[in-house]
XYZ file of C-alpha atoms in Angstrom:
409
model
C 11.138 -12.907 -19.002
C 11.087 -15.722 -21.563
C 8.163 -17.267 -19.661
C 6.262 -13.995 -19.877
C 6.900 -13.878 -23.618
C 5.510 -17.397 -23.971
C 2.138 -16.506 -22.411
C 2.102 -12.821 -23.257
C -1.237 -12.722 -25.067
C -3.091 -14.652 -22.342
C -1.685 -12.936 -19.271
C -4.196 -10.807 -17.392
C -2.575 -11.010 -13.952
C 1.159 -10.862 -13.214
C 3.248 -10.711 -10.028
C 6.949 -9.900 -10.442
C 9.138 -10.366 -7.372
C 12.627 -10.050 -8.837
C 14.740 -6.986 -9.550
C 14.103 -5.615 -13.033
C 17.658 -4.539 -13.749
C 17.762 -5.299 -17.472
C 14.178 -5.296 -18.668
C 12.185 -2.250 -17.746
C 8.636 -2.025 -16.508
C 7.674 -0.641 -19.901
C 8.967 -3.781 -21.584
C 6.790 -5.966 -19.362
C 3.717 -3.871 -20.079
C 4.325 -3.816 -23.816
C 4.764 -7.592 -23.854
C 1.381 -8.173 -22.168
C -1.310 -6.181 -23.988
C -4.142 -7.747 -21.962
C -2.582 -7.271 -18.510
C -5.134 -5.989 -15.987
C -3.459 -6.747 -12.627
C 0.235 -6.039 -12.033
C 2.088 -6.534 -8.744
C 5.720 -5.425 -8.612
C 7.352 -6.397 -5.307
C 10.820 -6.235 -3.738
C 12.300 -4.505 -6.771
C 14.594 -2.159 -4.897
C 17.070 -1.859 -7.786
C 14.552 -1.433 -10.557
C 15.884 0.203 -13.709
C 13.081 2.476 -14.767
C 13.072 4.247 -18.121
C 10.311 6.359 -19.644
C 7.622 4.270 -21.306
C 8.228 3.831 -25.006
C 5.247 4.059 -27.389
C 2.396 3.208 -24.998
C -0.877 2.218 -26.692
C -2.846 5.229 -27.984
C -5.792 4.253 -25.790
C -3.535 3.536 -22.802
C -2.759 0.331 -20.943
C -5.561 -1.991 -19.823
C -4.334 -2.052 -16.207
C -7.164 -2.040 -13.682
C -5.227 -2.848 -10.489
C -1.629 -1.830 -9.817
C 0.325 -2.836 -6.723
C 3.876 -1.474 -6.278
C 6.392 -2.326 -3.560
C 9.574 -0.656 -4.746
C 11.645 2.219 -3.451
C 11.144 4.513 -6.433
C 7.399 4.203 -6.931
C 7.155 7.956 -7.502
C 9.229 7.830 -10.709
C 7.185 4.882 -11.981
C 3.845 6.443 -11.152
C 4.561 9.814 -12.703
C 5.123 8.228 -16.105
C 2.686 5.338 -15.838
C -0.526 6.873 -14.494
C -1.018 9.164 -17.476
C -1.348 6.002 -19.609
C -3.753 4.087 -17.336
C -7.219 5.569 -17.913
C -8.913 2.309 -16.803
C -7.128 2.088 -13.442
C -9.538 1.275 -10.601
C -7.185 0.362 -7.725
C -3.700 1.540 -6.807
C -1.501 0.471 -3.884
C 1.919 2.102 -3.658
C 4.289 3.748 -1.200
C 5.346 7.112 -2.632
C 2.025 8.853 -3.174
C 2.481 12.582 -2.695
C 0.501 15.685 -3.602
C 1.776 15.650 -7.203
C 0.679 12.022 -7.644
C -2.738 12.826 -6.179
C -3.099 15.625 -8.720
C -2.054 13.275 -11.539
C -4.608 10.690 -10.413
C -7.317 13.326 -10.390
C -6.518 14.282 -13.981
C -5.742 10.899 -15.547
C -7.553 8.140 -13.622
C -11.269 8.974 -13.537
C -12.257 5.391 -12.678
C -10.003 5.035 -9.615
C -11.981 3.764 -6.634
C -9.231 2.430 -4.333
C -6.065 4.266 -3.258
C -3.754 2.785 -0.648
C -0.470 4.441 0.318
C 0.347 1.497 2.592
C 1.456 -1.056 0.024
C 3.312 -3.053 2.674
C -0.011 -4.825 3.146
C 0.387 -8.094 1.300
C -1.915 -8.506 -0.462
C -3.734 -5.186 -0.100
C -7.397 -5.181 0.814
C -9.004 -3.831 -2.345
C -12.187 -2.664 -0.679
C -15.808 -3.550 -1.490
C -16.156 -5.369 -4.806
C -19.229 -3.403 -5.774
C -17.087 -0.259 -5.761
C -15.904 -1.294 -9.219
C -19.326 -1.956 -10.703
C -20.715 0.605 -13.118
C -22.315 3.022 -13.026
C -20.998 4.864 -9.977
C -20.443 8.552 -9.345
C -16.775 9.574 -9.715
C -14.780 9.469 -6.526
C -12.791 7.147 -4.309
C -14.357 4.392 -2.250
C -11.187 3.573 -0.286
C -8.453 6.022 0.707
C -5.693 4.817 3.017
C -2.830 7.021 4.180
C -2.852 5.379 7.580
C 0.668 4.123 8.254
C 3.739 4.271 6.056
C 2.795 7.184 3.844
C 4.577 10.471 4.485
C 1.873 12.472 2.725
C 0.843 15.383 4.978
C -2.786 15.521 5.993
C -3.236 18.881 4.300
C -2.327 17.338 0.927
C -5.141 14.804 1.293
C -7.844 17.386 1.960
C -8.648 18.096 -1.686
C -8.912 14.371 -2.483
C -11.070 13.839 0.595
C -13.378 16.676 -0.305
C -13.869 15.423 -3.885
C -14.745 11.952 -2.608
C -16.867 12.957 0.373
C -20.025 11.428 -1.100
C -18.442 8.105 -2.149
C -15.818 7.207 0.463
C -16.598 4.066 2.447
C -13.144 3.296 3.877
C -10.715 5.937 5.147
C -7.326 5.643 6.819
C -5.353 8.713 7.902
C -2.378 9.784 9.991
C -3.363 12.817 12.020
C 0.168 14.077 12.609
C 0.428 17.532 11.076
C -1.599 20.572 12.009
C -4.797 21.025 10.031
C -7.484 23.612 10.639
C -10.463 21.564 11.782
C -12.716 23.935 9.843
C -11.203 22.473 6.659
C -12.591 19.056 7.604
C -16.216 20.116 7.816
C -17.403 18.562 4.592
C -19.200 15.458 5.858
C -18.545 11.826 4.924
C -22.051 10.576 4.379
C -21.186 7.056 3.133
C -18.137 6.278 5.284
C -18.431 2.916 7.069
C -14.790 2.139 7.993
C -12.379 4.577 9.668
C -8.768 3.910 10.731
C -6.823 6.744 12.374
C -3.348 7.152 13.846
C -3.584 10.127 16.158
C -0.688 12.277 17.295
C -0.913 14.214 20.526
C -3.071 17.275 20.090
C -4.978 15.939 17.073
C -7.895 14.382 18.939
C -10.117 17.297 17.965
C -9.550 16.454 14.299
C -10.348 12.790 14.956
C -13.546 13.724 16.775
C -14.588 16.026 13.932
C -14.201 13.236 11.365
C -16.136 10.757 13.530
C -19.016 13.153 14.148
C -19.319 13.820 10.397
C -19.599 10.104 9.586
C -23.074 8.915 10.645
C -22.792 5.541 8.878
C -19.651 4.327 10.688
C -19.549 0.599 11.395
C -15.827 -0.145 11.872
C -13.488 2.198 13.798
C -9.820 1.664 14.624
C -8.016 4.358 16.621
C -4.276 4.214 17.316
C -3.481 6.790 19.989
C 0.302 6.194 19.723
C 0.456 6.391 23.538
C -0.983 9.931 23.502
C -3.525 10.650 26.206
C -7.009 11.361 24.939
C -8.872 14.331 26.405
C -11.679 13.680 28.856
C -14.949 12.497 27.299
C -13.289 11.801 23.908
C -15.198 8.513 23.435
C -18.513 10.350 23.685
C -18.213 11.086 19.954
C -18.710 7.357 19.347
C -21.827 7.038 21.481
C -24.078 8.412 18.766
C -22.688 6.084 16.056
C -25.639 3.697 16.220
C -24.244 1.434 13.474
C -20.854 0.896 15.167
C -20.185 -2.845 15.325
C -16.370 -3.152 15.447
C -14.127 -0.984 17.651
C -10.336 -1.263 18.012
C -8.304 0.909 20.380
C -4.516 0.665 20.039
C -1.737 2.080 22.254
C -4.366 4.081 24.042
C -4.355 6.225 27.136
C -7.399 7.894 28.618
C -9.293 8.511 31.797
C -10.346 5.103 33.101
C -13.700 6.430 34.292
C -14.504 7.748 30.794
C -13.701 4.329 29.391
C -16.014 2.687 31.900
C -18.819 5.166 31.146
C -18.527 4.442 27.416
C -18.930 0.697 27.987
C -21.790 1.346 30.412
C -23.530 3.390 27.709
C -23.119 0.560 25.177
C -24.496 -1.938 27.685
C -27.499 0.235 28.562
C -28.416 0.607 24.884
C -28.537 -3.139 24.302
C -31.794 -2.964 22.346
C -30.253 -0.637 19.744
C -26.509 -1.269 20.264
C -24.811 -2.823 17.214
C -21.396 -3.326 18.838
C -20.203 -6.887 18.204
C -16.402 -6.719 18.424
C -14.023 -5.002 20.855
C -10.225 -5.029 20.451
C -8.081 -3.467 23.178
C -4.381 -3.473 22.291
C -1.464 -2.260 24.383
C -3.201 0.167 26.684
C -1.303 2.433 29.035
C -1.130 1.607 32.736
C -4.204 2.521 34.737
C -6.685 2.572 31.846
C -8.255 -0.886 32.059
C -9.232 -1.599 35.654
C -11.485 -4.189 37.262
C -14.427 -1.796 36.916
C -13.745 -1.339 33.193
C -13.709 -5.124 32.705
C -17.032 -5.381 34.516
C -18.577 -2.762 32.242
C -17.129 -4.438 29.136
C -18.619 -7.797 30.061
C -22.066 -6.203 30.407
C -22.308 -5.509 26.650
C -24.555 -8.396 25.715
C -24.262 -7.839 21.945
C -20.555 -8.785 21.869
C -19.485 -11.655 19.623
C -15.724 -11.132 19.820
C -13.258 -9.787 22.388
C -9.529 -9.198 21.715
C -7.177 -8.325 24.578
C -3.463 -7.680 23.967
C -1.219 -6.354 26.755
C -4.298 -4.919 28.389
C -4.580 -6.264 31.949
C -1.617 -4.780 33.795
C -3.836 -2.636 36.035
C -6.325 -5.354 36.930
C -6.373 -7.705 39.918
C -6.655 -11.479 40.131
C -10.109 -11.132 41.663
C -11.193 -8.730 38.911
C -10.089 -11.061 36.121
C -11.865 -14.030 37.699
C -15.070 -11.989 37.995
C -14.691 -10.853 34.362
C -14.433 -14.431 33.128
C -17.504 -15.392 35.137
C -19.408 -12.554 33.449
C -18.311 -13.729 29.992
C -20.331 -16.898 30.550
C -23.446 -14.720 30.545
C -22.818 -13.127 27.142
C -25.295 -14.949 24.891
C -23.579 -14.239 21.549
C -19.882 -14.465 22.442
C -18.092 -16.682 19.903
C -14.444 -15.553 19.650
C -11.795 -14.599 22.204
C -8.243 -13.554 21.305
C -5.670 -13.185 24.084
C -2.038 -12.135 23.669
C 0.765 -11.242 26.072
C -1.435 -11.476 29.138
C 0.718 -13.068 31.828
C -2.067 -12.331 34.301
C -4.112 -15.188 32.793
C -3.269 -18.563 34.371
C -4.238 -22.189 33.733
C -7.410 -22.110 35.825
C -8.628 -18.984 34.053
C -8.049 -20.340 30.566
C -9.994 -23.499 31.436
C -12.932 -21.386 32.604
C -12.788 -19.381 29.361
C -12.826 -22.576 27.290
C -15.982 -23.687 29.115
C -18.019 -20.728 27.810
C -21.119 -22.148 26.173
C -21.255 -21.085 22.523
C -17.554 -20.222 22.276
C -16.288 -21.293 18.850
C -12.782 -19.802 18.607
C -9.993 -19.244 21.135
C -6.636 -17.726 20.197
C -3.735 -17.708 22.661
C -0.393 -16.079 21.853
C 2.614 -15.355 24.094
C 0.686 -16.312 27.207
C 3.353 -16.740 29.864
C 0.958 -17.938 32.568
C -0.253 -20.998 30.638
C 1.452 -24.377 30.874
C 1.020 -27.828 29.374
C -1.129 -28.952 32.278
C -3.460 -26.030 31.632
C -3.832 -26.955 27.960
C -4.617 -30.563 28.890
C -7.225 -29.334 31.385
C -8.630 -27.069 28.670
C -8.992 -30.122 26.408
C -10.807 -32.076 29.104
C -13.248 -29.270 29.952
C -13.792 -27.292 26.754
C -17.271 -26.392 25.553
C -18.646 -28.716 22.911
C -18.917 -25.737 20.551
C -15.179 -24.943 20.590
C -13.792 -25.851 17.178
C -11.100 -23.273 16.375
C -7.985 -22.924 18.544
C -4.573 -21.347 18.047
C -1.759 -21.725 20.578
C 1.248 -19.691 19.452
C 4.533 -18.907 21.222
C 3.338 -20.113 24.615
C 6.678 -21.181 26.045
C 5.165 -23.223 28.885
C 3.211 -25.486 26.522
C 4.902 -28.543 25.004
C 4.056 -30.575 21.906
C 2.489 -33.408 23.885
C -0.085 -31.074 25.378
C -1.031 -29.554 22.021
C -1.332 -32.985 20.426
C -3.546 -34.082 23.307
C -5.717 -31.019 22.734
C -5.956 -31.863 19.056
C -6.983 -35.455 19.683
C -9.419 -34.594 22.441
C -11.188 -31.549 21.069
C -9.994 -30.450 17.685
C -10.104 -33.451 15.384
C -12.733 -31.616 13.333
C -11.232 -28.156 13.836
C -10.843 -25.617 11.071
C -7.661 -24.082 12.452
C -4.896 -25.262 14.750
C -1.446 -23.712 15.239
C 1.288 -24.422 17.754
């Protein structure tokens, strides 16, 4: 605290990562009249007292990031004195806090109830430029928040014309008719979908014509037939992530076939398939995926359990024909062996290859990768591959990656 006192008048940004058991949050704020960014982390035993004599015009805080267990108590007293607040990341954001924000923080553009992100992604910088119509640009209740969906509806509706990034947990029952307000500016959507809430997810997607980035976590729930059809008309979609997903394999194949057939207008550049259920990704699905010629990046994590050796080999051969492919991320795919990884590294134009927990790769495979890699490969990560020793990774570094931007073992 003595250090804070020393620089009090010049401090505009402050991160506090110790327990405030003696000095309260109010003391810190009163000591730093010019503070605009405040990050309070790991303060599980914080002693919070009501703010004493806040400035008549309120605090100058513009960005507030809380990671403590009693955020709700802090927020209830603090927000009414932060009229300039533009970005808030916290854990305990409930309906009462949303109402307080609506009344006291007219400039708020970013609201994230997942403050375990470190640091939080504050959203597009131009969201804070003036003038802008009132309303949120980023709203994230995607993971750790316990706020029911129904409590977010009013906030969503008020920001329907400004929201660009939206994260929600579709767990509780909401009348889909309540969601028919349209999200005309939304470009990024992240949903965690409970069983039976796919209709709500589809309604949100269909009302968001500008979508570019979509991440759907199915939480191992099985999607209804033809669910992915709602994405086929999102002509701007460039980044798609499917997590813990289960669906009809034929529907999955048809979706990729549609993307491939629309190559002249398809914007899809990145596909991430993480932890799919058994039977979803088959050899035919891989074939359809590798026909999407606009792809620049492919991520596969625990996704090949239902494929065959022959199907994987054919898939890798097809990847060589993707003219824009630059990045491949592979994790926990024991089906991939040394020969396959060498063939992947040979892809002309490949710039980045990330391998993590790959049980089928050994030191000899990494050395062969080094001897045969494409001349464009300049970014490699090899993490937690138990069959790869230090000698092999050092050989790879000397042979291929002396000018690399990134290298991890």
